[in-house]
Amino acid sequence: MTVHTPGHPVTSRPSPLGRHRISSEESVPHPRRRGAPPEEGEFVRPLTRRQVDDRLWELDELYARTSSCAPREPAYVGPSGQDRWTAFQQRLADHIRRPGFELLVAEAVGPSGARDLTACAYGFPVHRGGSWWRDLDGYLPEDLHDVAHADGLFAIADILVERRVRTQDQARDWNLARRLQKRLLAGHTGAVGVTLVDRGDMESYRALLAWGWRPSSTETWATSRFVSRRLLVLR
């Protein structure tokens, strides 16, 4: 499932794609055993902004594999698959410049020791006066106004995961999407997660609910016909 750059030019394509050796200084997860929980086979770690730049091609490939499951920002989404791919690049380029931006990746380690990118999630604190603050206008319930004014909201803009994560063991703490979103919020004590989902994107909406997100208390049937997106909250 996914919630959703190129202010950064795309340069030469790394080879081979999606496979990086693990240095001896990095911790390595155990290879996944049949029937084992995913946390035993996928290693979650943050990337610096420079590392994000270095691995843009991998992130693009991941988006291409998982884009049908992402909560999207409708203003960016075009009619074709290529437009959606470009939209993802534009979003990431915009979001990576935001103060407090954080991006996590999940990697599965193969028998050779190479690792493949299997998931990604990123977000940033919502600061008053910023564009995300303006995007929340009209969606934010009264019970979050004090949190918002204290800069206590953290926007999770994209969760890119494979279909199995959206359909299997969604309620388990070790579900990969749950692990990613929990890790993003962990460094922001007391922060409340927020995300906006296209009202017509029911697949993403249902997946997010299964991962513990809840509709805003302002969400009603009467307003649903007139707004293009839903606000979901994660506490």
mmCIF file of C-alpha atoms in Angstrom:
data_model
loop_
_atom_site.group_PDB
_atom_site.id
_atom_site.type_symbol
_atom_site.label_atom_id
_atom_site.label_comp_id
_atom_site.label_asym_id
_atom_site.label_seq_id
_atom_site.Cartn_x
_atom_site.Cartn_y
_atom_site.Cartn_z
ATOM 1 C CA MET A 1 0.000 0.000 0.000
ATOM 2 C CA THR A 2 1.240 3.527 -0.398
ATOM 3 C CA VAL A 3 0.569 7.111 0.828
ATOM 4 C CA HIS A 4 2.815 9.651 -1.674
ATOM 5 C CA THR A 5 10.242 13.916 -6.766
ATOM 6 C CA PRO A 6 12.354 15.801 -9.198
ATOM 7 C CA GLY A 7 13.617 18.891 -7.837
ATOM 8 C CA HIS A 8 16.564 16.542 -7.969
ATOM 9 C CA PRO A 9 17.793 15.670 -11.458
ATOM 10 C CA VAL A 10 18.014 11.988 -12.237
ATOM 11 C CA THR A 11 21.566 11.135 -13.217
ATOM 12 C CA SER A 12 23.206 7.905 -14.270
ATOM 13 C CA ARG A 13 21.344 4.744 -13.375
ATOM 14 C CA PRO A 14 23.107 2.563 -10.782
ATOM 15 C CA SER A 15 23.797 -1.010 -11.757
ATOM 16 C CA PRO A 16 22.511 -3.495 -10.900
ATOM 17 C CA LEU A 17 19.219 -1.994 -9.780
ATOM 18 C CA GLY A 18 17.758 -2.764 -6.406
ATOM 19 C CA ARG A 19 20.740 -4.718 -5.144
ATOM 20 C CA HIS A 20 23.317 -3.377 -2.697
ATOM 21 C CA ARG A 21 25.951 -5.188 -0.765
ATOM 22 C CA ILE A 22 25.822 -4.953 3.034
ATOM 23 C CA SER A 23 28.941 -3.703 4.745
ATOM 24 C CA SER A 24 30.280 -5.586 7.717
ATOM 25 C CA GLU A 25 29.332 -2.649 9.947
ATOM 26 C CA GLU A 26 25.603 -2.925 9.242
ATOM 27 C CA SER A 27 23.294 -5.288 11.047
ATOM 28 C CA VAL A 28 21.883 -8.056 8.896
ATOM 29 C CA PRO A 29 18.481 -9.696 9.480
ATOM 30 C CA HIS A 30 18.133 -13.438 9.415
ATOM 31 C CA PRO A 31 16.982 -14.842 6.056
ATOM 32 C CA ARG A 32 13.222 -15.348 6.198
ATOM 33 C CA ARG A 33 12.125 -18.833 7.149
ATOM 34 C CA ARG A 34 8.945 -20.230 5.669
ATOM 35 C CA GLY A 35 6.086 -18.994 7.806
ATOM 36 C CA ALA A 36 8.299 -16.645 9.823
ATOM 37 C CA PRO A 37 7.045 -13.134 10.686
ATOM 38 C CA PRO A 38 8.328 -10.518 8.188
ATOM 39 C CA GLU A 39 10.436 -8.673 10.753
ATOM 40 C CA GLU A 40 12.847 -11.581 10.670
ATOM 41 C CA GLY A 41 13.503 -11.157 6.978
ATOM 42 C CA GLU A 42 13.262 -7.422 6.309
ATOM 43 C CA PHE A 43 15.576 -4.833 7.752
ATOM 44 C CA VAL A 44 14.177 -1.303 8.267
ATOM 45 C CA ARG A 45 16.580 1.622 8.283
ATOM 46 C CA PRO A 46 16.597 5.358 7.529
ATOM 47 C CA LEU A 47 18.264 6.954 4.525
ATOM 48 C CA THR A 48 19.982 10.318 4.577
ATOM 49 C CA ARG A 49 18.987 12.845 1.937
ATOM 50 C CA ARG A 50 22.153 12.065 -0.003
ATOM 51 C CA GLN A 51 21.360 8.356 0.122
ATOM 52 C CA VAL A 52 17.861 9.109 -1.157
ATOM 53 C CA ASP A 53 19.446 10.911 -4.125
ATOM 54 C CA ASP A 54 21.770 7.965 -4.736
ATOM 55 C CA ARG A 55 18.889 5.480 -4.720
ATOM 56 C CA LEU A 56 16.259 7.415 -6.670
ATOM 57 C CA TRP A 57 16.127 4.756 -9.381
ATOM 58 C CA GLU A 58 15.352 2.073 -6.838
ATOM 59 C CA LEU A 59 12.652 4.202 -5.247
ATOM 60 C CA ASP A 60 11.192 4.829 -8.710
ATOM 61 C CA GLU A 61 11.127 1.093 -9.386
ATOM 62 C CA LEU A 62 9.505 0.440 -6.019
ATOM 63 C CA TYR A 63 6.833 3.011 -6.771
ATOM 64 C CA ALA A 64 6.190 1.401 -10.152
ATOM 65 C CA ARG A 65 5.636 -1.969 -8.444
ATOM 66 C CA THR A 66 3.405 -0.630 -5.684
ATOM 67 C CA SER A 67 1.723 2.493 -7.062
ATOM 68 C CA SER A 68 -1.706 0.880 -7.218
ATOM 69 C CA CYS A 69 -1.738 0.827 -3.424
ATOM 70 C CA ALA A 70 -0.712 4.345 -2.498
ATOM 71 C CA PRO A 71 -2.824 7.095 -0.991
ATOM 72 C CA ARG A 72 -2.200 9.718 -3.657
ATOM 73 C CA GLU A 73 -2.356 13.483 -3.861
ATOM 74 C CA PRO A 74 -4.890 13.974 -6.672
ATOM 75 C CA ALA A 75 -3.458 17.274 -7.906
ATOM 76 C CA TYR A 76 -0.335 15.455 -9.094
ATOM 77 C CA VAL A 77 -1.890 12.360 -10.617
ATOM 78 C CA GLY A 78 -2.240 12.271 -14.394
ATOM 79 C CA PRO A 79 -4.226 9.904 -16.607
ATOM 80 C CA SER A 80 -1.398 7.486 -17.443
ATOM 81 C CA GLY A 81 0.980 5.279 -15.497
ATOM 82 C CA GLN A 82 3.890 7.440 -16.632
ATOM 83 C CA ASP A 83 2.126 10.501 -15.247
ATOM 84 C CA ARG A 84 1.772 8.787 -11.879
ATOM 85 C CA TRP A 85 5.477 7.918 -11.901
ATOM 86 C CA THR A 86 6.368 11.545 -12.691
ATOM 87 C CA ALA A 87 3.953 12.682 -9.986
ATOM 88 C CA PHE A 88 5.750 10.522 -7.436
ATOM 89 C CA GLN A 89 9.082 12.079 -8.418
ATOM 90 C CA GLN A 90 7.623 15.563 -8.093
ATOM 91 C CA ARG A 91 6.147 14.828 -4.674
ATOM 92 C CA LEU A 92 9.382 13.376 -3.350
ATOM 93 C CA ALA A 93 11.418 16.300 -4.702
ATOM 94 C CA ASP A 94 9.071 18.690 -2.939
ATOM 95 C CA HIS A 95 8.792 16.770 0.322
ATOM 96 C CA ILE A 96 12.502 16.025 0.724
ATOM 97 C CA ARG A 97 13.172 19.756 1.131
ATOM 98 C CA ARG A 98 10.819 20.049 4.091
ATOM 99 C CA PRO A 99 12.349 20.531 7.559
ATOM 100 C CA GLY A 100 12.437 17.275 9.497
ATOM 101 C CA PHE A 101 11.979 15.065 6.419
ATOM 102 C CA GLU A 102 12.561 11.369 7.199
ATOM 103 C CA LEU A 103 12.578 8.393 4.844
ATOM 104 C CA LEU A 104 12.759 4.712 5.834
ATOM 105 C CA VAL A 105 13.397 1.746 3.584
ATOM 106 C CA ALA A 106 12.887 -1.968 4.163
ATOM 107 C CA GLU A 107 15.302 -4.415 2.571
ATOM 108 C CA ALA A 108 15.239 -8.176 2.216
ATOM 109 C CA VAL A 109 18.580 -9.967 2.260
ATOM 110 C CA GLY A 110 19.169 -12.774 -0.208
ATOM 111 C CA PRO A 111 21.418 -15.834 0.193
ATOM 112 C CA SER A 112 24.310 -14.006 -1.507
ATOM 113 C CA GLY A 113 24.174 -11.158 1.007
ATOM 114 C CA ALA A 114 22.742 -8.698 -1.511
ATOM 115 C CA ARG A 115 19.665 -6.795 -0.398
ATOM 116 C CA ASP A 116 16.588 -5.780 -2.340
ATOM 117 C CA LEU A 117 14.432 -2.745 -1.620
ATOM 118 C CA THR A 118 10.984 -4.030 -0.636
ATOM 119 C CA ALA A 119 9.231 -1.031 0.937
ATOM 120 C CA CYS A 120 9.541 2.645 1.751
ATOM 121 C CA ALA A 121 7.763 5.226 3.891
ATOM 122 C CA TYR A 122 8.478 8.885 4.493
ATOM 123 C CA GLY A 123 7.082 11.920 6.217
ATOM 124 C CA PHE A 124 7.791 15.228 7.930
ATOM 125 C CA PRO A 125 6.492 17.416 10.770
ATOM 126 C CA VAL A 126 3.624 19.718 9.842
ATOM 127 C CA HIS A 127 4.670 23.297 10.609
ATOM 128 C CA ARG A 128 2.222 26.149 10.820
ATOM 129 C CA GLY A 129 2.141 28.279 7.697
ATOM 130 C CA GLY A 130 3.505 25.505 5.454
ATOM 131 C CA SER A 131 1.709 24.054 2.455
ATOM 132 C CA TRP A 132 0.667 20.917 4.337
ATOM 133 C CA TRP A 133 -0.854 23.119 7.033
ATOM 134 C CA ARG A 134 -2.914 24.826 4.331
ATOM 135 C CA ASP A 135 -3.857 21.429 2.861
ATOM 136 C CA LEU A 136 -5.308 20.439 6.245
ATOM 137 C CA ASP A 137 -7.569 23.480 6.365
ATOM 138 C CA GLY A 138 -11.133 22.263 6.569
ATOM 139 C CA TYR A 139 -10.127 18.702 7.447
ATOM 140 C CA LEU A 140 -8.616 19.119 10.900
ATOM 141 C CA PRO A 141 -10.987 18.257 13.779
ATOM 142 C CA GLU A 142 -11.232 20.513 16.815
ATOM 143 C CA ASP A 143 -9.611 17.951 19.092
ATOM 144 C CA LEU A 144 -6.376 18.283 17.089
ATOM 145 C CA HIS A 145 -6.206 22.077 16.933
ATOM 146 C CA ASP A 146 -4.055 22.357 20.060
ATOM 147 C CA VAL A 147 -1.754 19.591 18.811
ATOM 148 C CA ALA A 148 -1.467 21.300 15.442
ATOM 149 C CA HIS A 149 -0.666 24.694 16.931
ATOM 150 C CA ALA A 150 2.077 23.065 19.017
ATOM 151 C CA ASP A 151 3.562 21.566 15.801
ATOM 152 C CA GLY A 152 2.611 18.121 17.071
ATOM 153 C CA LEU A 153 1.397 16.692 13.764
ATOM 154 C CA PHE A 154 3.572 14.436 11.603
ATOM 155 C CA ALA A 155 2.484 13.895 8.003
ATOM 156 C CA ILE A 156 3.139 10.426 6.620
ATOM 157 C CA ALA A 157 3.068 11.259 2.934
ATOM 158 C CA ASP A 158 3.838 7.870 1.358
ATOM 159 C CA ILE A 159 3.849 4.217 2.357
ATOM 160 C CA LEU A 160 5.061 2.048 -0.531
ATOM 161 C CA VAL A 161 4.621 -1.657 0.130
ATOM 162 C CA GLU A 162 3.936 -4.818 -1.839
ATOM 163 C CA ARG A 163 0.415 -6.206 -2.190
ATOM 164 C CA ARG A 164 0.996 -8.975 0.373
ATOM 165 C CA VAL A 165 1.540 -6.307 3.059
ATOM 166 C CA ARG A 166 -1.853 -4.817 2.239
ATOM 167 C CA THR A 167 -3.679 -8.139 2.278
ATOM 168 C CA GLN A 168 -1.900 -10.384 4.804
ATOM 169 C CA ASP A 169 -1.530 -10.022 8.581
ATOM 170 C CA GLN A 170 -2.605 -6.373 8.474
ATOM 171 C CA ALA A 171 -3.419 -6.246 12.183
ATOM 172 C CA ARG A 172 -0.126 -7.804 13.316
ATOM 173 C CA ASP A 173 2.425 -5.482 14.899
ATOM 174 C CA TRP A 174 5.058 -6.967 12.604
ATOM 175 C CA ASN A 175 3.140 -6.116 9.439
ATOM 176 C CA LEU A 176 5.710 -4.178 7.417
ATOM 177 C CA ALA A 177 3.515 -1.112 6.848
ATOM 178 C CA ARG A 178 2.764 -0.934 10.575
ATOM 179 C CA ARG A 179 6.479 -1.219 11.373
ATOM 180 C CA LEU A 180 7.358 1.596 8.985
ATOM 181 C CA GLN A 181 4.705 4.032 10.203
ATOM 182 C CA LYS A 182 5.446 3.261 13.860
ATOM 183 C CA ARG A 183 9.166 3.834 13.288
ATOM 184 C CA LEU A 184 8.506 7.181 11.599
ATOM 185 C CA LEU A 185 6.479 8.397 14.588
ATOM 186 C CA ALA A 186 8.803 6.911 17.205
ATOM 187 C CA GLY A 187 11.244 9.813 17.087
ATOM 188 C CA HIS A 188 8.504 12.384 17.686
ATOM 189 C CA THR A 189 7.183 11.848 21.192
ATOM 190 C CA GLY A 190 3.500 12.609 21.423
ATOM 191 C CA ALA A 191 3.165 13.339 17.715
ATOM 192 C CA VAL A 192 -0.047 12.424 15.930
ATOM 193 C CA GLY A 193 0.263 10.981 12.433
ATOM 194 C CA VAL A 194 -1.892 12.460 9.683
ATOM 195 C CA THR A 195 -2.362 11.672 6.005
ATOM 196 C CA LEU A 196 -4.742 12.714 3.246
ATOM 197 C CA VAL A 197 -6.258 10.081 0.953
ATOM 198 C CA ASP A 198 -8.066 10.609 -2.318
ATOM 199 C CA ARG A 199 -11.752 9.979 -1.611
ATOM 200 C CA GLY A 200 -12.001 7.675 -4.622
ATOM 201 C CA ASP A 201 -8.984 5.572 -3.603
ATOM 202 C CA MET A 202 -10.849 2.968 -1.582
ATOM 203 C CA GLU A 203 -8.065 0.384 -1.754
ATOM 204 C CA SER A 204 -5.640 2.672 0.060
ATOM 205 C CA TYR A 205 -8.331 3.833 2.456
ATOM 206 C CA ARG A 206 -9.201 0.276 3.511
ATOM 207 C CA ALA A 207 -5.542 -0.702 3.873
ATOM 208 C CA LEU A 208 -4.803 2.296 6.099
ATOM 209 C CA LEU A 209 -7.779 1.490 8.318
ATOM 210 C CA ALA A 210 -6.462 -2.064 8.657
ATOM 211 C CA TRP A 211 -3.092 -0.652 9.767
ATOM 212 C CA GLY A 212 -4.636 1.340 12.608
ATOM 213 C CA TRP A 213 -5.462 4.684 10.989
ATOM 214 C CA ARG A 214 -8.829 6.238 11.835
ATOM 215 C CA PRO A 215 -11.003 8.793 10.031
ATOM 216 C CA SER A 216 -11.026 12.340 11.313
ATOM 217 C CA SER A 217 -13.839 13.070 13.746
ATOM 218 C CA THR A 218 -15.045 15.715 11.267
ATOM 219 C CA GLU A 219 -15.678 13.040 8.632
ATOM 220 C CA THR A 220 -19.403 12.753 7.982
ATOM 221 C CA TRP A 221 -21.515 11.511 5.119
ATOM 222 C CA ALA A 222 -22.772 15.052 4.531
ATOM 223 C CA THR A 223 -19.297 16.500 3.997
ATOM 224 C CA SER A 224 -17.980 13.476 2.096
ATOM 225 C CA ARG A 225 -19.774 14.458 -1.081
ATOM 226 C CA PHE A 226 -18.077 17.859 -1.290
ATOM 227 C CA VAL A 227 -14.416 17.258 -0.410
ATOM 228 C CA SER A 228 -11.898 15.425 -2.572
ATOM 229 C CA ARG A 229 -9.842 13.837 0.187
ATOM 230 C CA ARG A 230 -10.161 12.184 3.576
ATOM 231 C CA LEU A 231 -8.024 12.996 6.595
ATOM 232 C CA LEU A 232 -6.861 9.927 8.501
ATOM 233 C CA VAL A 233 -5.237 10.049 11.927
ATOM 234 C CA LEU A 234 -2.772 7.675 13.603
ATOM 235 C CA ARG A 235 -2.178 7.953 17.351
#
